[in-house]
Structures are given as structure tokens and as C-alpha cells.
Amino acid sequence: MAEVYAGAVDKGLEGVVACTTGISSIVDATLCYRGYRIEDLAENSTFEEVIYLLWNDRLPKAEELSQLRQQLNQFQELPGPLVQLLKEMPTQGVHPMAWLRTAVSMLALWDGESQSTEAEAQHRVALRLCAQVPALVALFERIRQGQDIVAPRPDQSIAYNFLYCLKGTEPDPELVKVFDTCLILHADHELNCSAFSARVTASSLSDIYSAVVSAIGALKGPLHGGANEQVMLMLKDIGSLEAAKTWVKEALEQKKKIMGFGHRVYKNGDPRAKILRGMSEALTKKSGEPHWYQMSAAIDDTVQAEKGLLPNVDFYSATVYYSMGIPIDLYTPIFASSRVSGWLAHIFEQYSKNRIYRPRGEWVGREGLAWKPLDQRT
Ligand code: COA
């Protein structure tokens, strides 16, 4: 134990096992949610089914899934007074993740069960959060564009309603399926930075909203969820397939990080990136802009050849969202719209076997200083 601690100082807790978990596992290049491989879930499940799986440790039966969908539909409508207040908040020059962090915090004020420690009330809070985080992201865009707010359809999935409320038009069923798969792929990822943040906050026995707001703050950073947005900005900056290889080589020579590459845990590739790569290829063709995929593939080859690094979930998801006509700064809020389901599973797991997180810091500062009055300080 002492050896692990010594190795972890200032190393981002690399190699530290901070808790036991039964939610998702990563073994080499295999990711499972509750024992099911991500490839199988992406191919065969829906996001709602995955939410049920993450929270209940088993796949739902037909009537359980139908009940969950009904509950999520029922809870997706945002409180009217909150929407009014959100309309007054700044959106121009504001990062949507900063707006979302604030909006989710405000949402708690309209949730009479936000402070409850009773299991059924906490389950309803979780349902509300899963339904309302994507609704908030779509609302942000409508407000930012000065467009009318679109009410969600009560008989539709989270994926459908996100696209419908974002654009205000009936979404292409193929894109709904693609988006649903993206939500599945992003739903959980063992003890990632934001899930850990959620667990740290929950470990003080703080409320669910506080833990989710902590997680949103952690996800926002470019080394975590914020990378997907940076990937698309990088592709735009590079501009053409011809420029891609040289751009990457120069960036690596300058010791710059290439967004969407590398991972603390996966050293032999991220299975989600493989699935998203295929989706990116198909969708960029469908949208008539295959060069975004071609550039991505060229960058992928170059980073692998030059640095031995493989793409992570954020690399090919960028061109998938871009091909769907989603504004670039909404990519990370979309990540949050999915990952909230995993955060909630982690918060409940933390509550169920809690001990407060309280690591130690190794002292490297000065010692034994003598206090001096203000007028004697130099
Ligand atoms: N581009 C270029 N070099 C990278 C890199 C990247 N994306 N990711 C890691 N490296 C290099 C580091 O510079 C370091 O090289 P060095 O040993 O020559 O100094 C080495 O690989 C180890 O990287 P490190 O940052 O210590 O790994 P980590 O485990 O602490 O960080 C990430 C993991 C994901 C934060 C890191 O790979 C990264 O910053 N990636 C880009 C951001 C991103 O895509 N985040 C989303 C993660 S899902």
C-alpha cells in the first residue's frame, strides 16, 4: 500500500485503485458496462436500456424499459420559472458547459426532493437529471439563437428529443440511431476524472445535484470531455488533408498535445474510438464532406507512427457530431447529457458503501517560519 502511495504523488493518482466498482470495467482494450461489452451494447441496445443497466445492474425486461421511458418522458419538461430565468442569463461569449453547470445547479432549486436521502426520491432525482440535462443543452442553443423553444415529444427517446428540440424539425431516423449510439458509448467509463469528482463530492454525503455539478466542472476541461470540441477546432485549423501530416509532425515537435489522442488507461486502443471511426467515415460521406474523415484518418496514422498514441473516444466523435450539423461548442455538453447516467450510477454506488475521500498531500513547503507583524515584513 505504501508503495502505491509513494508512486502516486503528483502523478495524477496513476495506478491508484481508489474504490471498488461494479458499474463499468476496462481490461486492456475491452470496455464493459455491468459485464456487457460496449460493442454489443452499441450494436443492439438503446441509451434508455443502458441507463437501466447502469442503475440496476441488469438489462431491463420489456415492461421495465417501457416504464423507464415513460418516466424519463414525464420528467423531461423543465420548470417554467427556471426557463424564464435561463432566458435572461447571458449566452453570447459564454461557454455552454459553464452555462450548463449553472443551469443544473439552478435546477436543484426547483426540485423539492433534491436534499432527500430516501431511495425512491433519489431515484426520481436521477430520472429528472437524465431527462433534463439533454433538454437543457437543447434549450441553451434555442435561447442563444433567439429561436422559439421546442417542447419535447412525449413518445420519443432522449436521442430523438435532443435533436428535435435542438433543431425544431423532425430528425432523420438514421441520425437519431447514430446519436443514440453516441450516448451509449459515452455513458460511463470506470473511474474517469468526472465520475471521480462526482464520487468525491458524494463521499461527503452531499446531495446528488452537488455531485453532478462537480462532475460537469471536471468534464469541461480539455484533458477530459472538452477534448472533442478541441478536436474539431484542430481539424478546422489544419484545413486540408494535404496539410494534416505536416501539421501533426510540427505540433509533436513543439511538444504540443494532439487532442483526442492518448489515454491514461488504454494503451492498446480505445474500443469506443474504433466504433466511432466507422460512424465518422459513413456520416462524413452522407453529409457530403468526406474530407473531415480523411483528415482524421491521416492524423490518426501520423500520431500513431510518430508518437505511438492511439485515438480516444473524443477523436472521431468530433466529426460524427459535425456531420450532424451540431454546433462545435455543444459537443462536450452532449457528452455530459450521456455521462450524467454514469455519474448517477457512481453517486449511488458511493452512497451505498461510503467512506469520505480524504487523501494526504506530501509536504514540500517551508517549515518553522516565525510570524512577523505587518510593519516588519520585507
Ligand atoms: N498528444 C501528444 N502527446 C501526448 C498526448 C497527446 N494527445 N497524450 C499523451 N502524450 C504524451 C505526453 O506528452 C507524454 O509524453 P512524454 O513522456 O514524452 O512527456 C506521454 O504521452 C504521457 O502522457 P501524459 O500526459 O503523462 O498521460 P496521462 O495519462 O497523464 O494523460 C491524457 C492522459 C488523456 C490526459 C493525455 O493523453 C492527453 O492530454 N490527451 C489529449 C486530451 C484528450 O484527448 N483527452 C481526452 C481523454 S478521453
XYZ file of N, CA and C in Angstrom, residues 19-149:
393
model
N -11.345 2.829 -5.344
C -12.560 2.216 -4.795
C -12.834 0.917 -5.542
N -13.750 0.147 -5.023
C -14.235 -0.988 -5.810
C -15.471 -0.499 -6.556
N -15.722 -1.046 -7.727
C -16.886 -0.617 -8.504
C -17.431 -1.776 -9.328
N -18.744 -1.788 -9.487
C -19.363 -2.816 -10.326
C -20.101 -2.197 -11.493
N -19.735 -0.977 -11.871
C -20.501 -0.270 -12.912
C -19.902 -0.511 -14.298
N -18.642 -0.109 -14.475
C -18.012 -0.442 -15.758
C -16.573 -0.858 -15.520
N -16.067 -1.664 -16.448
C -14.704 -2.175 -16.277
C -13.910 -1.972 -17.562
N -12.619 -1.736 -17.381
C -11.706 -1.623 -18.525
C -10.599 -2.648 -18.301
N -10.508 -3.606 -19.218
C -9.421 -4.585 -19.141
C -8.760 -4.577 -20.514
N -7.502 -4.142 -20.538
C -6.789 -3.940 -21.796
C -7.642 -3.054 -22.713
N -8.068 -3.558 -23.872
C -8.860 -2.699 -24.767
C -10.339 -3.094 -24.742
N -10.777 -3.708 -23.655
C -12.183 -4.119 -23.554
C -12.904 -3.298 -22.495
N -13.963 -2.651 -22.927
C -14.801 -1.865 -22.000
C -16.139 -2.573 -21.843
N -16.551 -2.780 -20.604
C -17.869 -3.383 -20.334
C -18.657 -2.498 -19.386
N -19.964 -2.401 -19.641
C -20.873 -1.811 -18.655
C -21.565 -2.987 -17.970
N -21.420 -3.089 -16.677
C -22.074 -4.141 -15.886
C -21.872 -5.522 -16.513
N -20.682 -5.732 -17.083
C -20.345 -7.043 -17.637
C -20.645 -7.208 -19.120
N -21.344 -6.256 -19.736
C -21.672 -6.353 -21.171
C -20.670 -5.530 -21.987
N -20.180 -6.132 -23.050
C -19.186 -5.434 -23.882
C -19.812 -4.236 -24.580
N -19.035 -3.166 -24.675
C -19.534 -1.924 -25.273
C -19.949 -2.146 -26.736
N -19.235 -3.037 -27.424
C -19.566 -3.306 -28.835
C -20.988 -3.870 -28.939
N -21.327 -4.794 -28.020
C -22.666 -5.406 -28.050
C -23.743 -4.381 -27.711
N -23.436 -3.545 -26.717
C -24.438 -2.540 -26.316
C -24.644 -1.517 -27.439
N -23.540 -1.087 -28.058
C -23.650 -0.099 -29.140
C -24.441 -0.659 -30.320
N -24.250 -1.929 -30.574
C -24.898 -2.567 -31.726
C -26.385 -2.831 -31.465
N -26.698 -3.260 -30.250
C -28.033 -3.817 -30.010
C -28.937 -3.033 -29.063
N -28.362 -2.153 -28.236
C -29.176 -1.518 -27.184
C -29.654 -0.135 -27.573
N -30.429 0.442 -26.676
C -30.754 1.870 -26.766
C -30.152 2.541 -25.536
N -30.060 3.870 -25.590
C -29.499 4.601 -24.447
C -30.345 4.371 -23.188
N -31.662 4.338 -23.353
C -32.539 4.135 -22.192
C -32.260 2.774 -21.548
N -32.025 1.772 -22.403
C -31.717 0.444 -21.882
C -30.402 0.471 -21.088
N -29.447 1.245 -21.597
C -28.152 1.351 -20.926
C -28.304 2.083 -19.590
N -29.152 3.095 -19.554
C -29.388 3.786 -18.273
C -29.906 2.770 -17.246
N -30.881 1.981 -17.683
C -31.451 0.976 -16.773
C -30.347 0.022 -16.303
N -29.547 -0.424 -17.238
C -28.459 -1.364 -16.924
C -27.491 -0.751 -15.902
N -27.082 0.485 -16.139
C -26.112 1.126 -15.249
C -26.671 1.271 -13.838
N -27.947 1.560 -13.734
C -28.537 1.827 -12.417
C -29.003 0.573 -11.693
N -29.320 -0.482 -12.469
C -29.939 -1.667 -11.846
C -29.101 -2.926 -11.923
N -27.940 -2.830 -12.562
C -27.035 -3.973 -12.642
C -27.621 -5.136 -13.448
N -28.601 -4.858 -14.293
C -29.113 -5.885 -15.221
C -29.872 -5.177 -16.327
N -30.020 -5.879 -17.435
C -30.803 -5.316 -18.542
C -32.283 -5.348 -18.174
N -33.062 -4.358 -18.654
C -34.487 -4.344 -18.306
C -35.289 -5.359 -19.102
N -36.398 -5.815 -18.504
C -37.386 -6.576 -19.275
C -38.216 -5.546 -20.034
N -39.019 -6.030 -20.985
C -39.745 -5.096 -21.862
C -40.574 -4.084 -21.078
N -41.320 -4.572 -20.065
C -42.206 -3.627 -19.349
C -41.409 -2.662 -18.479
N -40.234 -3.116 -18.016
C -39.391 -2.213 -17.194
C -38.807 -1.109 -18.071
N -38.427 -1.477 -19.281
C -37.888 -0.465 -20.197
C -38.970 0.532 -20.586
N -40.141 0.010 -20.826
C -41.237 0.889 -21.213
C -41.587 1.850 -20.063
N -41.529 1.354 -18.830
C -41.811 2.221 -17.679
C -40.720 3.293 -17.538
N -39.478 2.886 -17.727
C -38.382 3.859 -17.622
C -38.543 4.954 -18.668
N -38.870 4.541 -19.901
C -39.033 5.537 -20.971
C -40.159 6.508 -20.637
N -41.237 5.966 -20.093
C -42.367 6.840 -19.705
C -41.935 7.843 -18.639
N -41.193 7.344 -17.648
C -40.764 8.225 -16.555
C -39.826 9.305 -17.075
N -38.891 8.917 -17.952
C -37.957 9.904 -18.499
C -38.718 10.953 -19.313
N -39.708 10.494 -20.075
C -40.514 11.424 -20.869
C -41.267 12.397 -19.974
N -41.797 11.844 -18.907
C -42.591 12.652 -17.978
C -41.730 13.743 -17.327
N -40.452 13.415 -17.095
C -39.591 14.353 -16.359
C -38.808 15.309 -17.248
N -38.917 15.167 -18.583
C -38.018 15.992 -19.405
C -38.436 17.463 -19.503
N -39.690 17.748 -19.164
C -40.126 19.146 -19.230
C -39.461 19.950 -18.107
N -38.876 21.077 -18.478
C -38.155 21.895 -17.495
C -39.130 22.805 -16.763
N -38.856 23.122 -15.482
C -39.754 24.026 -14.755
C -39.863 25.385 -15.464
N -41.122 25.845 -15.676
C -41.358 27.104 -16.411
C -40.581 28.293 -15.857
N -40.631 28.549 -14.536
C -39.907 29.712 -13.998
C -38.400 29.614 -14.225
N -37.883 28.387 -14.220
C -36.444 28.214 -14.487
C -36.142 28.624 -15.924
N -36.989 28.186 -16.857
C -36.766 28.523 -18.269
C -36.777 30.052 -18.432
N -37.700 30.709 -17.744
C -37.756 32.173 -17.825
C -36.443 32.786 -17.356
N -35.939 32.291 -16.233
C -34.683 32.832 -15.702
C -33.516 32.539 -16.642
N -33.525 31.333 -17.213
C -32.424 30.955 -18.118
C -32.406 31.840 -19.363
N -33.593 32.272 -19.768
C -33.674 33.157 -20.939
C -32.993 34.500 -20.662
N -32.940 34.864 -19.385
C -32.319 36.146 -19.009
C -30.807 36.028 -18.848
N -30.313 34.815 -18.755
C -28.875 34.650 -18.496
C -28.077 34.853 -19.788
N -26.829 35.338 -19.665
C -26.042 35.536 -20.883
C -25.738 34.216 -21.601
N -25.782 34.245 -22.915
C -25.394 33.068 -23.710
C -24.288 33.429 -24.709
N -24.195 34.704 -25.062
C -23.167 35.105 -26.038
C -21.825 35.205 -25.322
N -20.813 34.596 -25.914
C -19.478 34.629 -25.303
C -19.407 33.774 -24.043
N -20.404 32.919 -23.857
C -20.438 32.059 -22.670
C -20.214 30.624 -23.142
N -19.327 29.897 -22.478
C -19.178 28.506 -22.900
C -20.398 27.705 -22.445
N -20.991 26.900 -23.348
C -22.184 26.133 -22.966
C -21.981 25.238 -21.748
N -20.750 24.788 -21.509
C -20.527 23.959 -20.313
C -20.620 24.804 -19.039
N -20.195 26.066 -19.116
C -20.320 26.958 -17.953
C -21.805 27.243 -17.704
N -22.535 27.440 -18.806
C -23.974 27.686 -18.710
C -24.668 26.443 -18.132
N -24.292 25.273 -18.617
C -24.927 24.024 -18.171
C -24.654 23.774 -16.685
N -23.411 24.040 -16.289
C -23.032 23.859 -14.877
C -23.936 24.709 -13.984
N -24.162 25.949 -14.429
C -25.010 26.875 -13.661
C -26.467 26.420 -13.711
N -26.921 26.042 -14.900
C -28.332 25.669 -15.077
C -28.688 24.426 -14.260
N -27.762 23.451 -14.217
C -28.044 22.229 -13.443
C -28.096 22.570 -11.953
N -27.235 23.469 -11.542
C -27.245 23.904 -10.146
C -28.574 24.598 -9.820
N -29.050 25.414 -10.767
C -30.338 26.099 -10.570
C -31.504 25.100 -10.545
N -31.386 24.076 -11.388
C -32.437 23.061 -11.476
C -32.762 22.474 -10.095
N -31.721 22.332 -9.278
C -31.897 21.758 -7.935
C -32.879 22.582 -7.106
N -32.931 23.887 -7.382
C -33.774 24.770 -6.564
C -35.256 24.533 -6.828
N -35.564 23.917 -7.969
C -36.964 23.601 -8.302
C -37.294 22.138 -7.990
N -36.325 21.428 -7.475
C -36.553 20.014 -7.184
C -36.725 19.846 -5.677
N -37.977 19.681 -5.271
C -38.286 19.558 -3.842
C -37.663 18.325 -3.205
N -37.172 17.389 -4.036
C -36.582 16.172 -3.481
C -35.053 16.192 -3.543
N -34.496 17.346 -3.886
C -33.048 17.390 -4.123
C -32.230 17.022 -2.881
N -32.762 17.284 -1.708
C -31.978 17.012 -0.488
C -32.364 15.688 0.168
N -33.287 14.976 -0.447
C -33.781 13.753 0.188
C -32.719 12.645 0.184
N -32.739 11.865 1.236
C -31.837 10.701 1.288
C -32.666 9.412 1.155
N -33.918 9.564 0.830
C -34.811 8.409 0.691
C -34.639 7.821 -0.723
N -34.553 6.494 -0.810
C -34.152 5.845 -2.070
C -35.076 6.185 -3.246
N -36.377 6.150 -3.030
C -37.286 6.400 -4.161
C -37.201 7.850 -4.637
N -37.066 8.773 -3.673
C -36.930 10.189 -4.046
C -35.625 10.407 -4.810
N -34.573 9.747 -4.358
C -33.278 9.896 -5.054
C -33.351 9.309 -6.464
N -34.140 8.250 -6.625
C -34.308 7.673 -7.958
C -35.034 8.672 -8.870
N -36.032 9.338 -8.334
C -36.747 10.340 -9.151
C -35.810 11.511 -9.499
N -34.959 11.900 -8.565
C -33.982 12.968 -8.863
C -33.090 12.522 -10.036
N -32.667 11.265 -9.984
C -31.800 10.735 -11.053
C -32.529 10.746 -12.399
N -33.790 10.341 -12.385
C -34.578 10.349 -13.631
C -34.704 11.770 -14.171
N -34.981 12.694 -13.262
C -35.127 14.098 -13.705
C -33.818 14.589 -14.327
N -32.695 14.275 -13.671
C -31.413 14.756 -14.204
C -31.120 14.155 -15.575
N -31.371 12.851 -15.717
C -31.088 12.201 -17.007
C -31.959 12.766 -18.122
N -33.196 13.096 -17.788
C -34.110 13.634 -18.797
C -33.834 15.116 -19.058
N -33.435 15.849 -18.008
C -33.380 17.308 -18.142
C -32.023 17.855 -18.572
N -30.942 17.113 -18.340
C -29.640 17.641 -18.800
C -29.633 17.793 -20.328
N -30.034 16.753 -21.112
C -30.090 16.978 -22.570
C -31.096 18.059 -22.964
N -32.205 18.128 -22.224
C -33.199 19.167 -22.528
C -32.592 20.557 -22.316
N -31.760 20.696 -21.285
C -31.111 21.993 -21.028
C -30.140 22.361 -22.147
N -29.421 21.356 -22.647
C -28.431 21.649 -23.705
C -29.149 22.153 -24.968
N -30.248 21.480 -25.322
C -31.013 21.929 -26.493
C -31.601 23.316 -26.242
N -32.076 23.536 -25.026
C -32.656 24.844 -24.683
C -31.610 25.962 -24.825
N -30.391 25.675 -24.356
C -29.313 26.663 -24.464
C -29.179 27.154 -25.902
N -29.147 26.188 -26.831
C -28.933 26.550 -28.233
C -30.102 27.379 -28.768
N -31.322 26.985 -28.394
C -32.502 27.734 -28.866
C -32.442 29.168 -28.333
N -32.085 29.319 -27.054
C -32.019 30.665 -26.469
C -30.899 31.461 -27.149
N -29.751 30.812 -27.307
C -28.600 31.505 -27.909
C -28.913 31.997 -29.314
N -29.676 31.211 -30.057
C -30.010 31.587 -31.431
C -31.241 32.478 -31.505
N -31.840 32.792 -30.356
C -33.048 33.623 -30.342
C -34.235 32.925 -30.987
N -34.249 31.589 -30.902
C -35.331 30.821 -31.538
C -36.367 30.388 -30.505
N -37.556 30.066 -31.014
C -38.606 29.573 -30.121
C -38.165 28.271 -29.468
N -38.666 28.081 -28.263
C -38.323 26.838 -27.555
C -39.246 25.724 -28.035
